[in-house]
Short mmCIF file of C-alpha atoms in Angstrom, two decimals:
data_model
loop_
_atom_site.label_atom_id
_atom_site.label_comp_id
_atom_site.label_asym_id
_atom_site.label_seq_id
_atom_site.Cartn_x
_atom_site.Cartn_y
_atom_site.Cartn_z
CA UNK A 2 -22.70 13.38 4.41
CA UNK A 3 -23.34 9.87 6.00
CA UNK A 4 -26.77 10.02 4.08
CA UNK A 5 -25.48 10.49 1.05
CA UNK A 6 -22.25 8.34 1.06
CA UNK A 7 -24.19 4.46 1.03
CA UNK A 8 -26.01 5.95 -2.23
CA UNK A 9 -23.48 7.03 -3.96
CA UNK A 10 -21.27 4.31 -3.29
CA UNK A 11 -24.33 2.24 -4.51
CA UNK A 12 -24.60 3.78 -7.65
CA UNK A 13 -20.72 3.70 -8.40
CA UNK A 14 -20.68 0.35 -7.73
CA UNK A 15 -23.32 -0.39 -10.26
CA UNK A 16 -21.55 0.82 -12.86
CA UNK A 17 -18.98 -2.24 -12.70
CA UNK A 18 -21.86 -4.61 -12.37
CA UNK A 19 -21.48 -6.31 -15.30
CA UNK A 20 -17.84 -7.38 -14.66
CA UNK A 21 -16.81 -10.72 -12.92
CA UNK A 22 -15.03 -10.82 -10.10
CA UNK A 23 -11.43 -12.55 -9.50
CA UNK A 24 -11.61 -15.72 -7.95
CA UNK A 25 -8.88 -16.05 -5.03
CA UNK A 26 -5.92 -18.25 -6.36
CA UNK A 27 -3.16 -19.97 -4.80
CA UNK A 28 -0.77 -17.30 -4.14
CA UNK A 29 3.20 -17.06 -4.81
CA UNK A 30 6.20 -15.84 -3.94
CA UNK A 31 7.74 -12.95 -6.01
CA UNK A 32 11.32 -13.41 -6.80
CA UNK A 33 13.71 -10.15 -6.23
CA UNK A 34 12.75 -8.26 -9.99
CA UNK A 35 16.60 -7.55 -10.50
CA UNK A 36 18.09 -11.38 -9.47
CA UNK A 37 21.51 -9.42 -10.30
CA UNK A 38 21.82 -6.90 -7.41
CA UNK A 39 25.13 -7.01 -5.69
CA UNK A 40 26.23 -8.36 -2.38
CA UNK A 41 27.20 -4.78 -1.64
CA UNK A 42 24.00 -3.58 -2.72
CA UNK A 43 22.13 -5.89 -0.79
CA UNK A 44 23.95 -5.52 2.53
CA UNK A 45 23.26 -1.70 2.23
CA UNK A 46 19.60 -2.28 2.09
CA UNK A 47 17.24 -1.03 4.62
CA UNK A 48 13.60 -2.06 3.95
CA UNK A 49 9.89 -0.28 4.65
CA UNK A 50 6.93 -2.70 4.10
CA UNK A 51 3.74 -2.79 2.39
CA UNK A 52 0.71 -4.90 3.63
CA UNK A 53 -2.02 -5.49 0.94
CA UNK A 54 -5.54 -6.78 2.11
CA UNK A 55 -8.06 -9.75 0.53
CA UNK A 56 -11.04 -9.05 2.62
CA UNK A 57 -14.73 -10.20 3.17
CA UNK A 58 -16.77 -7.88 5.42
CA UNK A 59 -19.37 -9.28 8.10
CA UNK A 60 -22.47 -7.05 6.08
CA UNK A 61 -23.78 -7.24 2.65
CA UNK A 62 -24.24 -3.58 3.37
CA UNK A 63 -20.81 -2.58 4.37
CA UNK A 64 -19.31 0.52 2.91
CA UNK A 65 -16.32 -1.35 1.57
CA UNK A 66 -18.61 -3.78 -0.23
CA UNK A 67 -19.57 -0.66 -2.30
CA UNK A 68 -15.84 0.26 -3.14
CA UNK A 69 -14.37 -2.96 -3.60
CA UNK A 70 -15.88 -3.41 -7.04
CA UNK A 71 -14.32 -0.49 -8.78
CA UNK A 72 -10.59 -1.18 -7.12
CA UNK A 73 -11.51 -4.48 -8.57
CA UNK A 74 -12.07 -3.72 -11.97
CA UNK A 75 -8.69 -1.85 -12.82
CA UNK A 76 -6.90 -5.16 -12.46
CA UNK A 77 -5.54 -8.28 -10.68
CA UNK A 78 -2.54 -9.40 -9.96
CA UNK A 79 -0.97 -12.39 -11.42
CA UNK A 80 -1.82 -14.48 -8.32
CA UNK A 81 -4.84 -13.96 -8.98
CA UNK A 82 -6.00 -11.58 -6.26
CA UNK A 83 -7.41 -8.41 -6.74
CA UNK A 84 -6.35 -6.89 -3.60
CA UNK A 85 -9.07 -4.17 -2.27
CA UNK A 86 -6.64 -2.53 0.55
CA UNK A 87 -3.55 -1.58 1.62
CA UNK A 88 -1.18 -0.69 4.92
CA UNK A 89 2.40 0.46 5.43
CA UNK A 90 5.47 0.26 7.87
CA UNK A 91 8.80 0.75 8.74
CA UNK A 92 8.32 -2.51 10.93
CA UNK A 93 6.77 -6.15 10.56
CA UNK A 94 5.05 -6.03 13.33
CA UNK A 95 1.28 -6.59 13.02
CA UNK A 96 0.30 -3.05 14.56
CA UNK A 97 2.73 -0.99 12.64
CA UNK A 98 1.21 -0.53 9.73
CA UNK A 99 -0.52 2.31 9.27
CA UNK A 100 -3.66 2.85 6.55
CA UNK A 101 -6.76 5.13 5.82
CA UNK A 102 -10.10 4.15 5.60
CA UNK A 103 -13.77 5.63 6.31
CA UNK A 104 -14.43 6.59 9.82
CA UNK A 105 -15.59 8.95 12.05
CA UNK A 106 -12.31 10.37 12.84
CA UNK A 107 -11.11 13.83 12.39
CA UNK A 108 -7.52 11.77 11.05
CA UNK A 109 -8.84 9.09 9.35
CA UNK A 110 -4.78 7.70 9.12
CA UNK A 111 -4.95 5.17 11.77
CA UNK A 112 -2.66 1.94 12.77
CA UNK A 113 -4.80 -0.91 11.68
CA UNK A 114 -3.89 -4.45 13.66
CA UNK A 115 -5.19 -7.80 12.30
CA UNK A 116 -5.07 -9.14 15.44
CA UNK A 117 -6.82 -7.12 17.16
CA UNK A 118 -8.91 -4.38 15.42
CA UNK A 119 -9.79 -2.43 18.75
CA UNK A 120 -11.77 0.37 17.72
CA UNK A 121 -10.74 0.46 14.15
CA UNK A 122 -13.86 0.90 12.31
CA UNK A 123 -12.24 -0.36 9.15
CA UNK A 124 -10.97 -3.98 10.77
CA UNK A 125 -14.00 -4.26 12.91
CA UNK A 126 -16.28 -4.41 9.34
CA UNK A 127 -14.01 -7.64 8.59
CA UNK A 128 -14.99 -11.03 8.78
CA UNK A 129 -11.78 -12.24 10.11
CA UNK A 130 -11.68 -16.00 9.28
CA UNK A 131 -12.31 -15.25 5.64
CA UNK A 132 -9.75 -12.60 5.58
CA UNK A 133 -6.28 -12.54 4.14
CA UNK A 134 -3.16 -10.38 3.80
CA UNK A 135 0.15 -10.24 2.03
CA UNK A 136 3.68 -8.61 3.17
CA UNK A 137 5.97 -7.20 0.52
CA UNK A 138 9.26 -5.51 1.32
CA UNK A 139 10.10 -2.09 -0.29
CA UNK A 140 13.65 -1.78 -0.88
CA UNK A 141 15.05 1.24 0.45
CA UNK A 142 18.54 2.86 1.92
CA UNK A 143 18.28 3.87 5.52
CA UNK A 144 17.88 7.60 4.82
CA UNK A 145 15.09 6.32 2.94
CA UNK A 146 14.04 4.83 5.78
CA UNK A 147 13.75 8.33 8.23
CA UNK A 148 12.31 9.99 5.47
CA UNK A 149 9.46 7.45 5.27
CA UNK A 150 9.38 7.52 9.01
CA UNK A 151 8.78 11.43 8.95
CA UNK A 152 6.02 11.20 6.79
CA UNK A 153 4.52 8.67 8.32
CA UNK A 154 4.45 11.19 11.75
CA UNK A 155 2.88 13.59 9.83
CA UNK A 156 -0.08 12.19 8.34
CA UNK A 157 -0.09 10.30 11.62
CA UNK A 158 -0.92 13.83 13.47
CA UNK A 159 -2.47 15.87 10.69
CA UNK A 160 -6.29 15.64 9.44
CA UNK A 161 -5.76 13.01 6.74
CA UNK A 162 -9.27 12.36 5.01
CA UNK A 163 -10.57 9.63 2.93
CA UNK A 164 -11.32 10.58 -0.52
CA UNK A 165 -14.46 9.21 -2.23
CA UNK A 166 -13.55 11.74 -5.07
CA UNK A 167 -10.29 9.79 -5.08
CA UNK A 168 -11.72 6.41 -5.62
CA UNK A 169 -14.38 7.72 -8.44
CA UNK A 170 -11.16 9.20 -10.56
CA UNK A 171 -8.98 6.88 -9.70
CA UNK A 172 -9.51 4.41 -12.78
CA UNK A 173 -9.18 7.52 -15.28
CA UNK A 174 -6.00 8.28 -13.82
CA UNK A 175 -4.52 4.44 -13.53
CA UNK A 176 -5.77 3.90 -17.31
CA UNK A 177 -3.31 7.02 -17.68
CA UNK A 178 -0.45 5.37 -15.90
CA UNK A 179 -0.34 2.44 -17.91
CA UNK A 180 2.21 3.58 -20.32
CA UNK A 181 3.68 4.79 -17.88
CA UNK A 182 3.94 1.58 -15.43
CA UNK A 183 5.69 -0.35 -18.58
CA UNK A 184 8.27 2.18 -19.07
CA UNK A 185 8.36 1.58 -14.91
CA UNK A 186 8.87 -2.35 -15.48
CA UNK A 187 12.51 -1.79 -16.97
CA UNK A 188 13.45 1.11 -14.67
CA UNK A 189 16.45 -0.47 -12.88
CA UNK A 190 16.01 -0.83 -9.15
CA UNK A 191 19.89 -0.66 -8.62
CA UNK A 192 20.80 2.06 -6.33
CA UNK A 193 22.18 4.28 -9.09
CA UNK A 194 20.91 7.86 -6.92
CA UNK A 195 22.30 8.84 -3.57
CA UNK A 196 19.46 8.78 -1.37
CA UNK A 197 18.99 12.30 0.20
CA UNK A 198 17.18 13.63 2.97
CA UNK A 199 13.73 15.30 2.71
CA UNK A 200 14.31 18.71 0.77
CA UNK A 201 11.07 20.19 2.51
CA UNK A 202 8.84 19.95 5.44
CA UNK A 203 6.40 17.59 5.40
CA UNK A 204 3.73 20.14 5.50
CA UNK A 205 5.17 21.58 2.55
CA UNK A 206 5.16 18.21 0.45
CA UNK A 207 1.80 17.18 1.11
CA UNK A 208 -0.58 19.71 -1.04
CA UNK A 209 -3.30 17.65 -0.58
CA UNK A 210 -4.64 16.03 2.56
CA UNK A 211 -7.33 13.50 0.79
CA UNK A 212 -6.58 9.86 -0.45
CA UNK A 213 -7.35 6.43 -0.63
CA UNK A 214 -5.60 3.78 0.75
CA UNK A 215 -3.23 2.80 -2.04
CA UNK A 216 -2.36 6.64 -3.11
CA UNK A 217 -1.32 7.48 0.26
CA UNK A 218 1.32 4.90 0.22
CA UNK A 219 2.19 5.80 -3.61
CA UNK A 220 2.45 9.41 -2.35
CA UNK A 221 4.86 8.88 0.60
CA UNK A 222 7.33 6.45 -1.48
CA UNK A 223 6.79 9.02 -4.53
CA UNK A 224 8.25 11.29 -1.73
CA UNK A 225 10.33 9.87 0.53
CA UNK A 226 12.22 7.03 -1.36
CA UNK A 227 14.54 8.64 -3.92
CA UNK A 228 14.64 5.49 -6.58
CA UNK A 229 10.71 6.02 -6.77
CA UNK A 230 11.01 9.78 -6.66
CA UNK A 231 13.44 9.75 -9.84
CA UNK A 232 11.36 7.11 -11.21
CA UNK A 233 8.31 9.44 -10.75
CA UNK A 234 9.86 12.34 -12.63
CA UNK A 235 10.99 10.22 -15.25
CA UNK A 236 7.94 7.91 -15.90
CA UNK A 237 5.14 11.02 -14.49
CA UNK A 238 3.17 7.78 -12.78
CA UNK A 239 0.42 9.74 -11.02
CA UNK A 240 0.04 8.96 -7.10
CA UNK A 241 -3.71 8.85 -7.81
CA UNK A 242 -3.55 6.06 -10.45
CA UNK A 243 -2.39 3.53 -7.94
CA UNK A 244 -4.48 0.80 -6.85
CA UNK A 245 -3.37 -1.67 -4.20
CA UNK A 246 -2.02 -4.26 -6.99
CA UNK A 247 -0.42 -1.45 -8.43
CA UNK A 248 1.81 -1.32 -4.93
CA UNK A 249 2.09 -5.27 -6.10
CA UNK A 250 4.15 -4.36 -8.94
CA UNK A 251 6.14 -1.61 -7.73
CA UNK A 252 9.31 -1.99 -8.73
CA UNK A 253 11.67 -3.65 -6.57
CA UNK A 254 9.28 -4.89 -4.31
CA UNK A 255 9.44 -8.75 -3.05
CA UNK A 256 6.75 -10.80 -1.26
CA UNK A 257 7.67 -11.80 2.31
CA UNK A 258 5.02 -14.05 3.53
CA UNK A 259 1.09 -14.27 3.30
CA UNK A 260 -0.98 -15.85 5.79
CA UNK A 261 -5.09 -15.46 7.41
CA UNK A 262 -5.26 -12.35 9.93
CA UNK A 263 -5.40 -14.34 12.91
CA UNK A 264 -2.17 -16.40 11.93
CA UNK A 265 -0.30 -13.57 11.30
CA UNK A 266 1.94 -13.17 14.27
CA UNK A 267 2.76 -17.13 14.05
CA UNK A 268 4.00 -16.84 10.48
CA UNK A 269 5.56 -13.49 11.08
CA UNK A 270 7.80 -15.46 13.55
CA UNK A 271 8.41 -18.20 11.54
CA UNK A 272 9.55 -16.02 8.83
CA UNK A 273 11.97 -14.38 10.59
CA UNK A 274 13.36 -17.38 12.31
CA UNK A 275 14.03 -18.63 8.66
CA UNK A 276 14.89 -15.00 7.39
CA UNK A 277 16.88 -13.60 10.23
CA UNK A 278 17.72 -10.60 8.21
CA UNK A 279 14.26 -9.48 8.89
CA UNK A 280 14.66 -10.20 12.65
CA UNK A 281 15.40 -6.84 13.70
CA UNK A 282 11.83 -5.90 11.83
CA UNK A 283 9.75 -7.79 14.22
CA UNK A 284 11.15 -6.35 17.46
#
């Protein structure tokens, strides 16, 4: 398999070679998407978070060098960044998150720090001083929350593997979703549906155990979160069309903070000393 992989991520890359890459902008701070969500609404908010990833890898040779250009391709966002990975959480803090890359591992689901890589494969690729990420808040209700939480446990402890099949089809199916994603845009994020708790097992919701980083994320909120489960039955936006800017734009989201890897536990403190909502987050 290993013989094969740096080949065929070769050649896929090649096909994109002809398109220019996104220069890395100034980035911004995304207002709330619906500025007219009640005081009620908001103090019933829980929150899970998505981390996505601007990254430059120590080797010209890297895996991720290979796979970066097609995630590319399907789109930037309007900051300018074409974000290449992505992480999630049910906390702020930096070793949290959870995402799947290539590695050797039977799980290949593993918490990813950008602090302190450890023996993350994925992180230890990185060349940290050039790297970047950005934190965007999910709103959710706390039943949301545990059901997130639960699925999170599950792919934590199952054989999770990292789909190369996903990343070759995944343009097909985002060119699919686009349609789809404006009906999305004007789907109101209000908290019209009673959250409710997972009608199945996790084994029983997850029919496939292969992903990429962006579609496992897509396929736990598409899951777990019952604004983005309605919204998935109404606008059919197919888990496997999601690309990490495509978490960008989910609806609802907000941006929290950006910062380098290494400065990431100074700003996450700062944040919350100005935020103290998010306080609790960080513990």
């Amino acid at each position: 398999m290993k013989k094969v992989l740096l080949p065929l991520l070769l050649f896929f890359s090649l096909l994109f070679a002809s398109c220019a890459s996104s220069t890395v902008g100034a980035y911004k701070r995304l207002p709330r998407i619906n500025e007219n969500i009640s005081a009620r609404q908001l103090s019933s908010e829980s929150y899970c978070f998505i981390r996505l990833y601007t990254v430059i890898y120590k080797s010209t040779f890297a895996p991720g060098n290979f796979i970066r250009r097609p995630i590319r391709i399907v789109g930037t966002a309007d900051d300018g960044i074409a974000y290449v990975h992505s992480a999630m959480s049910t906390k702020l803090k930096d070793d949290s998150f959870i995402g799947i890359s290539l590695s050797s591992e039977r799980n290949m689901v593993q918490f990813e720090s950008v602090k302190d890589p450890g023996e993350n494969k994925y992180m230890n690729t990185l060349d940290y001083p050039k790297c970047r990420c950005l934190v965007l808040a999910v709103p959710c209700k706390n039943l949301d929350v545990e059901n997130v939480k639960r699925l999170i446990d599950y792919v934590l402890s199952n054989d999770i593997t990292y789909g190369i099949s996903r990343i070759i089809a995944a343009p097909f199916y985002h060119w699919g979703n686009l349609d789809n994603y404006r009906h999305s845009r004007n789907f109101p994020i209000e908290f019209a549906f009673d959250s409710i708790p997972l009608q199945k097992e996790p084994k029983e919701i997850f029919h496939t155990n292969n992903f990429v980083c962006s579609t496992l994320i897509a396929y736990i909120l598409q899951n777990s979160v019952e604004r983005y489960r309605v919204d998935y039955l109404i606008n059919r936006q197919h888990f496997a069309g999601y690309t990490p800017v495509d978490l960008y734009y989910l609806d609802g989201c907000f941006e929290l903070f950006e910062c380098s890897f290494d400065d990431y536990d100074g700003v996450l403190e700062s944040f919350v000393t100005k935020y103290t909502e998010f306080k609790k987050y960080a513990e």
